[in-house]
Coordinates of C-alpha atoms in Angstrom, one line a residue:
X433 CA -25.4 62.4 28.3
X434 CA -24.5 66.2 27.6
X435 CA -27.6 68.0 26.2
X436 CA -27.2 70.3 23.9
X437 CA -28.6 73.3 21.7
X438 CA -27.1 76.1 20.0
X439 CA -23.2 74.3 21.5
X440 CA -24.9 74.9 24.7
X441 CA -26.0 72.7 27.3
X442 CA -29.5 72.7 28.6
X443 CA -32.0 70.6 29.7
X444 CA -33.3 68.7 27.6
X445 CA -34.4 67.6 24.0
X446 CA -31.4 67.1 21.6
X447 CA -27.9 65.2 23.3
X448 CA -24.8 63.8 22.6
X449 CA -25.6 60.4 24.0
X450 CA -22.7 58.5 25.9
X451 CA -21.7 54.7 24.4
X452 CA -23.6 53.2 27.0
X453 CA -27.0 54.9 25.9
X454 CA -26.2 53.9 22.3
X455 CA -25.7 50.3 23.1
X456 CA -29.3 49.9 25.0
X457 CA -30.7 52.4 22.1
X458 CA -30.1 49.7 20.0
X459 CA -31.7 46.8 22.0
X460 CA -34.8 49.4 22.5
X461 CA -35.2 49.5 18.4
X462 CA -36.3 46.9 16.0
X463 CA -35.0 43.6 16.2
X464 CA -34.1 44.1 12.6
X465 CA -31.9 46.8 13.8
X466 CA -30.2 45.1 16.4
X467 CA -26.8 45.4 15.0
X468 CA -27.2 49.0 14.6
X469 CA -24.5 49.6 17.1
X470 CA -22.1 52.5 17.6
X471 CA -19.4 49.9 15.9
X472 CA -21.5 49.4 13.1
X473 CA -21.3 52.7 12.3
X474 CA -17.8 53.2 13.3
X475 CA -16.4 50.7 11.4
X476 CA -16.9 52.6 8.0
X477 CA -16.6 56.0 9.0
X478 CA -14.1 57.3 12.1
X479 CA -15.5 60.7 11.8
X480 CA -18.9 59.5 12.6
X481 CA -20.7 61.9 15.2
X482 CA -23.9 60.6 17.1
X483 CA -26.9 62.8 18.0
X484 CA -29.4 62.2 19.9
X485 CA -33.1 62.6 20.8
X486 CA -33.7 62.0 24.4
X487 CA -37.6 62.2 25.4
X488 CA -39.0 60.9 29.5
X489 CA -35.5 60.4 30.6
X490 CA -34.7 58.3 27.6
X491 CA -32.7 58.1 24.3
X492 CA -35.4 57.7 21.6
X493 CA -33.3 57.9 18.1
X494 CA -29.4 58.1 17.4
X495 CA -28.2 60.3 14.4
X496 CA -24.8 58.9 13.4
X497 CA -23.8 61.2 11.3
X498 CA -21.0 62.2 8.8
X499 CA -20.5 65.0 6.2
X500 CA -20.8 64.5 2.7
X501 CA -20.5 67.0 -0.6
X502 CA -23.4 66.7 -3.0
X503 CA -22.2 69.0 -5.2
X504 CA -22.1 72.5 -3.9
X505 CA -23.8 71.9 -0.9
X506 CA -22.8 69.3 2.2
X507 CA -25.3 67.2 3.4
X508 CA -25.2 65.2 7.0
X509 CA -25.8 61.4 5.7
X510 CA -26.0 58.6 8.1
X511 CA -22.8 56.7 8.5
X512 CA -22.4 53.0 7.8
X513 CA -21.7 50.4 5.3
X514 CA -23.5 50.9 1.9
X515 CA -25.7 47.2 2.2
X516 CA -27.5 46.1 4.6
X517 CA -28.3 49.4 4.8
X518 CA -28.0 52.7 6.9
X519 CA -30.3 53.3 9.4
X520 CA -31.1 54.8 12.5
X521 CA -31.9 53.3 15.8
X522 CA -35.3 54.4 17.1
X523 CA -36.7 53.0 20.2
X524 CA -39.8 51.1 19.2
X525 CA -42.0 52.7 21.9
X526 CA -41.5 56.2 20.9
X527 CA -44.7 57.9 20.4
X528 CA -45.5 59.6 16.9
X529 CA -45.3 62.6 19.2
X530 CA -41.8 61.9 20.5
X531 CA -40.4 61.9 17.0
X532 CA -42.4 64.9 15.5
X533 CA -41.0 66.9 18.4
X534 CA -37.5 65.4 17.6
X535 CA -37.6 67.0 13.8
X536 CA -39.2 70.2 14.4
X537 CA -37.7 73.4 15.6
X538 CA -33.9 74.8 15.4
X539 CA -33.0 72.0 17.5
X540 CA -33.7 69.7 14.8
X541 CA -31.8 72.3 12.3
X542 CA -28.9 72.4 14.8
X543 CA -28.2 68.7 15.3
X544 CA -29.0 67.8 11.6
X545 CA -27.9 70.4 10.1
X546 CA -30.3 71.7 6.9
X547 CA -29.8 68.7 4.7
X548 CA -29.3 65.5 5.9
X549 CA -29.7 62.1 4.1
X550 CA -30.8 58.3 5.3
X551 CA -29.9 55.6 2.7
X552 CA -29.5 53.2 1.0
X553 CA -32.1 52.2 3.1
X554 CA -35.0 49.5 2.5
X555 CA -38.4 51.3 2.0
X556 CA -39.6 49.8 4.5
X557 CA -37.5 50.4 6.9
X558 CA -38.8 50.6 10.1
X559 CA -37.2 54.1 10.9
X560 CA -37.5 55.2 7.6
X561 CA -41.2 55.1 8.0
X562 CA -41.7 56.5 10.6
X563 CA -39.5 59.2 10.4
X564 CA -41.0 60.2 7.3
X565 CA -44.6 61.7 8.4
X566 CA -42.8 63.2 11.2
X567 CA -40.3 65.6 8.9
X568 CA -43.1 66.1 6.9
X569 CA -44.7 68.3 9.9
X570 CA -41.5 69.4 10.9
X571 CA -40.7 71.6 8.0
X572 CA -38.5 69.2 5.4
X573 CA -38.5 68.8 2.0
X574 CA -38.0 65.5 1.1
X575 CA -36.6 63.7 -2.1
X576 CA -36.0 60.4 -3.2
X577 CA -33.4 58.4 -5.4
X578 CA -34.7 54.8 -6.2
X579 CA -31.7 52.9 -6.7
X580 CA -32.7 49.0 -7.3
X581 CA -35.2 46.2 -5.7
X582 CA -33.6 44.4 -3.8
X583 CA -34.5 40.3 -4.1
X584 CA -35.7 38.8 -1.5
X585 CA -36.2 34.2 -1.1
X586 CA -39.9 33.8 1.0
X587 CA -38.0 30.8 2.1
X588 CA -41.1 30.6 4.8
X589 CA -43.6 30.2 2.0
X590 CA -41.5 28.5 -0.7
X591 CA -41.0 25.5 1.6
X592 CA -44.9 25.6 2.3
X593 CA -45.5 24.2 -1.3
X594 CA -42.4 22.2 -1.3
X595 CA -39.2 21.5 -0.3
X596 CA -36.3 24.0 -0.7
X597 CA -33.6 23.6 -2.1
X598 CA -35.3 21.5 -4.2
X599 CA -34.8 18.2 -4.7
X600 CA -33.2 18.7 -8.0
X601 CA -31.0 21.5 -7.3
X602 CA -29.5 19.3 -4.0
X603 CA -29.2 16.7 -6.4
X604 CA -26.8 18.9 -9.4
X605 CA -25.1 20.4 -6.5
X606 CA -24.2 17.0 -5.1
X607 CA -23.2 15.4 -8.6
X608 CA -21.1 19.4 -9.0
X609 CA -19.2 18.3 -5.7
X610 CA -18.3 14.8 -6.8
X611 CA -17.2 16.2 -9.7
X612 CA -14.8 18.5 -7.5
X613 CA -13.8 15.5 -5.8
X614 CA -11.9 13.8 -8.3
X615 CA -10.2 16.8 -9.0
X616 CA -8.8 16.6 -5.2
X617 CA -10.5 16.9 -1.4
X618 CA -13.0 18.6 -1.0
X619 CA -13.5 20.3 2.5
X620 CA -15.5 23.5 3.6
X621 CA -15.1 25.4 6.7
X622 CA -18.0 27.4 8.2
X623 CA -17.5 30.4 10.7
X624 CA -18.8 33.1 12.2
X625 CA -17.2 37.0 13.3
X626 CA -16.5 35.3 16.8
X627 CA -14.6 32.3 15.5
X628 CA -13.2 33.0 12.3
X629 CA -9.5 33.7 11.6
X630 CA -7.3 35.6 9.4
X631 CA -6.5 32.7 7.2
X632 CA -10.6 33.1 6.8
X633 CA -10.4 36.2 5.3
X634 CA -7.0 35.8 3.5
X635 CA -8.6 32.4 1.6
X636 CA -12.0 34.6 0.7
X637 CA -9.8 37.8 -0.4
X638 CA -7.6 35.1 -2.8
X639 CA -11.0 33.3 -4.1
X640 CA -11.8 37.1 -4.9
X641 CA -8.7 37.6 -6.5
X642 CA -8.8 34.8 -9.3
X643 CA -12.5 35.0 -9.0
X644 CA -14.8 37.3 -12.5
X645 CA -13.9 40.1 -10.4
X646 CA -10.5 40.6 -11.4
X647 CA -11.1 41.7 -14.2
X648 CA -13.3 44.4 -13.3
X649 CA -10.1 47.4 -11.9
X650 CA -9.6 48.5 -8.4
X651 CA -13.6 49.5 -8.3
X652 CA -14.8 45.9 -8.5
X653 CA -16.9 45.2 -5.5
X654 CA -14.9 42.8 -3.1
X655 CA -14.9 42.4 0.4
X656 CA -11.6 41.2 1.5
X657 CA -9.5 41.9 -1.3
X658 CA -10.2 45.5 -0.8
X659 CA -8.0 46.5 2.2
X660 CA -10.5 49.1 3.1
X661 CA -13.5 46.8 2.9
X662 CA -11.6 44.4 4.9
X663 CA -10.9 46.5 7.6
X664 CA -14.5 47.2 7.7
X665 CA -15.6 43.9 8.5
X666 CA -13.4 43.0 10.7
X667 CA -13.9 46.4 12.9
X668 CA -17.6 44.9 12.7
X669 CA -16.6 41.9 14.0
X670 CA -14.6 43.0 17.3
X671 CA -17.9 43.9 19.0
X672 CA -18.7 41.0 20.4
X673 CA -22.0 41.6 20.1
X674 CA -21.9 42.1 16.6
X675 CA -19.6 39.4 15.8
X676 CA -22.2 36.7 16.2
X677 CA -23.9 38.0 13.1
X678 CA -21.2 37.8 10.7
X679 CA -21.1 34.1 9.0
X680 CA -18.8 33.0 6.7
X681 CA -18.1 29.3 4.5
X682 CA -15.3 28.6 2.6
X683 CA -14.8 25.8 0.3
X684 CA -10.8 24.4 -0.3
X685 CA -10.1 21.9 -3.1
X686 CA -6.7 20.2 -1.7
X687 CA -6.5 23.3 0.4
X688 CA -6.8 25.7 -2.7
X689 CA -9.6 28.4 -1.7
X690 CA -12.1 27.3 -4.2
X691 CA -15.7 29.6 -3.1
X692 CA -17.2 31.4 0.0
X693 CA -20.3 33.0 0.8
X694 CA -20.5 35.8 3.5
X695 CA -23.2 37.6 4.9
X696 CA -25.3 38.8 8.3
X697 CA -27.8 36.6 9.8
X698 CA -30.0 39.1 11.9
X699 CA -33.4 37.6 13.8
X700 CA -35.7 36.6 10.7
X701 CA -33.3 37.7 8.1
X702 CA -30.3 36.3 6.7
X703 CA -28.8 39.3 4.4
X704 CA -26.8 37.7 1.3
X705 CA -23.6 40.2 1.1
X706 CA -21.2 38.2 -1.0
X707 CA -20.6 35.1 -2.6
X708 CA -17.9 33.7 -4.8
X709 CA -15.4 31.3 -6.8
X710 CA -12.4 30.8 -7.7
X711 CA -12.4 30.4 -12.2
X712 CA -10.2 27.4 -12.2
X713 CA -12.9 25.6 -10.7
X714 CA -15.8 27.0 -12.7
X715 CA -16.5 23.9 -14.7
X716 CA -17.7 22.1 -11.2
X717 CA -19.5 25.0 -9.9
X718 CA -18.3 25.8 -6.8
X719 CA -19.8 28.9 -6.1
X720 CA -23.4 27.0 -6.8
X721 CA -22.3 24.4 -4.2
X722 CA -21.9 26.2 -1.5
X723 CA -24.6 28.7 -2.1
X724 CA -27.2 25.5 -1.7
X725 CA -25.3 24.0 1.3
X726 CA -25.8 27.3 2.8
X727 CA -29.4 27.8 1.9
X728 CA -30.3 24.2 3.0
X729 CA -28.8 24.9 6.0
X730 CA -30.5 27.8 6.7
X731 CA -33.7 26.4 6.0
X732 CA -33.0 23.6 8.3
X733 CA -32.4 25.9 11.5
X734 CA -35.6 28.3 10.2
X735 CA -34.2 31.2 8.6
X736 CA -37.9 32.4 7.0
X737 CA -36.2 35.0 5.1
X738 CA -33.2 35.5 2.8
X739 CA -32.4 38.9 1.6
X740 CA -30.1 38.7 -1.4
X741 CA -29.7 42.6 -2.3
X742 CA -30.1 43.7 -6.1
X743 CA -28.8 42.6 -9.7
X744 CA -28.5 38.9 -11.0
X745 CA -32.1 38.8 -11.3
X746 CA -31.6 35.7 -13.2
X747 CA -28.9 33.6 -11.6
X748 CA -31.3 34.6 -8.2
X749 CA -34.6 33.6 -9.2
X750 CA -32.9 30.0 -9.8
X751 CA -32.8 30.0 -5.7
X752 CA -36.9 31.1 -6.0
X753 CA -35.7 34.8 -5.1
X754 CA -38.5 37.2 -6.7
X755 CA -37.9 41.4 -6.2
X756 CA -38.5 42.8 -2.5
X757 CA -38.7 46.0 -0.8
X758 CA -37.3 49.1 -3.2
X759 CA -33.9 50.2 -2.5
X760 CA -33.4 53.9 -1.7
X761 CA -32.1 57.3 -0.7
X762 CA -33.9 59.5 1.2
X763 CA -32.4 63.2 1.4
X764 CA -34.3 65.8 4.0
X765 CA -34.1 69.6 3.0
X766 CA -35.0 72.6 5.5
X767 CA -37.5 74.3 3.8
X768 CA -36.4 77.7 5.3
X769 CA -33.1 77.3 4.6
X770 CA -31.6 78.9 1.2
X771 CA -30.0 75.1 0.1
X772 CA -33.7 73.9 -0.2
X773 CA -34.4 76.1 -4.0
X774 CA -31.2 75.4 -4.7
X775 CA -31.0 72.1 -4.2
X776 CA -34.3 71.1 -5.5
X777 CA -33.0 72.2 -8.7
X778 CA -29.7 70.6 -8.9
X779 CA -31.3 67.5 -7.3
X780 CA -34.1 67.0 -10.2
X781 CA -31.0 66.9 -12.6
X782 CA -29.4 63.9 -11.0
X783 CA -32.3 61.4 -10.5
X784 CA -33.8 62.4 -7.2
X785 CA -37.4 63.0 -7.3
X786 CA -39.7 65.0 -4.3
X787 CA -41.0 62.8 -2.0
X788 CA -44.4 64.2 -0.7

């Protein structure tokens, strides 16, 4: 690691952390944040930067950073894929010490730059909170832009009462999928990032393509249609350690792409990204189908938690999903810097609030 200050290298503090640092970084943080790898980060942004805190001979926290206009000012904003979320690694044994000394002083000014932001990011995210009593002492303003709850299925406690899926909803799903079945065969392929193919990703970017979405313009939200977002995953995927995480089912109806579901399963929580159908099968419900094959499955092996992101309240809370942890940005102003007073103003205008 090259340690750095003012462009400078001295002895200690603030570094540009080699790969190799990153990679066990990552396995020091929250198992949560285990796929918070340099490729994560990478894979949506090639002019990422990491900084780094190193504390006792060891990287404590990563900065992957990347510049960003907000209106007249740039800010440093953590790189990464808007959902999950961006965060930071942070080894969980660094002291409240260790990380107030990381966001205090020039140093801090230097590698972050006067305004940097964190988010989207979970409210509870475990850097997130701790970071935040830290820059607090360290001299930053801080705002806030609440964005959505995200929804969240307890599948832990829901199957404590009863079972889930429920009875009834296995039930419509199986009488959905014998209704599919007259229509031709039905067979469903499941995957993950280390075995999937490109025929995978070209079936789920066609299912996209004749799916609701269509008719939304070149901004509707897909994953594989999008060349861009495409691209993204599958950079995600060619880490092999990240590839594992990445899962993927596809339903065919006499080998016609008919719905997927896509997502990252990570420790206790399996993160909903995308699921979808293709409209000339909507009167059997495919979409529904696989969703509950998924979900039963999931319950089965003991995923405890399913975290669906925000909107659809109503088609979610069908699955038992009920609103989670608040979804937002978190922007960190120098307060002796001259962007602070003018970015408080400018900030209050656009729906970001002071975080105290």
């Amino acid at each position: 690691m090259q340690r750095i200050k003012d462009g400078q290298a001295i002895g200690g503090g603030w570094v540009r952390p080699e790969r190799a640092a990153l990679e066990r970084l990552t396995e020091a943080a929250d198992p949560l944040h285990v796929f918070l790898r340099p490729r994560w980060y990478e894979a949506s942004h090639a002019d990422v930067v990491f900084h780094g805190f190193e504390s006792s001979g060891r990287l404590i926290a990563a900065f992957p950073l990347t510049p960003r206009k907000m209106g007249p000012f740039t800010v440093q904003e953590v790189a990464g894929p808007y959902w999950p979320f961006r965060s930071i690694p942070l080894a969980q044994d660094a002291s409240d010490t260790e990380i107030s000394a990381m966001l205090s002083g020039s140093a801090a000014r230097d590698a972050l730059g006067s305004a940097w932001r964190l988010g989207p990011v979970q409210d509870n995210d475990p850097a997130l909170t701790r970071l935040l009593p830290a820059a607090r002492k360290g001299g930053w303003t801080m705002f806030r832009r609440s964005i959505a709850h995200s929804f969240d299925i307890d599948v832990a406690t829901l199957q404590a009462k009863k079972p889930w899926p429920s009875k009834s909803a296995i039930r419509q799903s199986r009488n959905y999928a014998n209704r599919l079945a007259r229509i031709g065969e039905v067979d469903y392929r499941h995957a993950t990032g280390a075995d999937w193919t490109a025929e995978d990703r070209d079936a789920m970017a066609e299912i996209e393509a004749k799916s609701w979405l269509a008719d939304q313009g070149d901004d509707a939200d897909t994953k594989f249609r999008d060349p861009a977002a495409r691209a993204m995953w599958e950079a995600v995927a060619d880490d092999p350690a990240l590839a594992p995480f990445v899962f993927c089912s596809i339903m065919r109806v006499d080998g016609i792409p008919a719905a997927f579901t896509f997502g990252l399963e990570i420790g206790s929580i399996r993160y909903q990204i995308a699921n979808n159908f293709n409209e000339a099968f909507k009167e059997c419900s495919p979409g529904r189908i696989i969703l509950t094959m998924n979900y039963a499955d999931a319950a089965e092996r003991g995923v405890p938690v399913i975290n669906w992101g925000a909107g659809d309240a109503g088609y979610k809370s069908r699955y038992g999903a009920e609103p989670g942890p608040e979804i937002v940005d978190q922007l960190f102003l120098d307060k002796a810097s001259w962007i602070e007073p003018l970015a408080s103003t400018i900030l209050s205008r656009r729906g970001w609030r002071r975080f105290r």
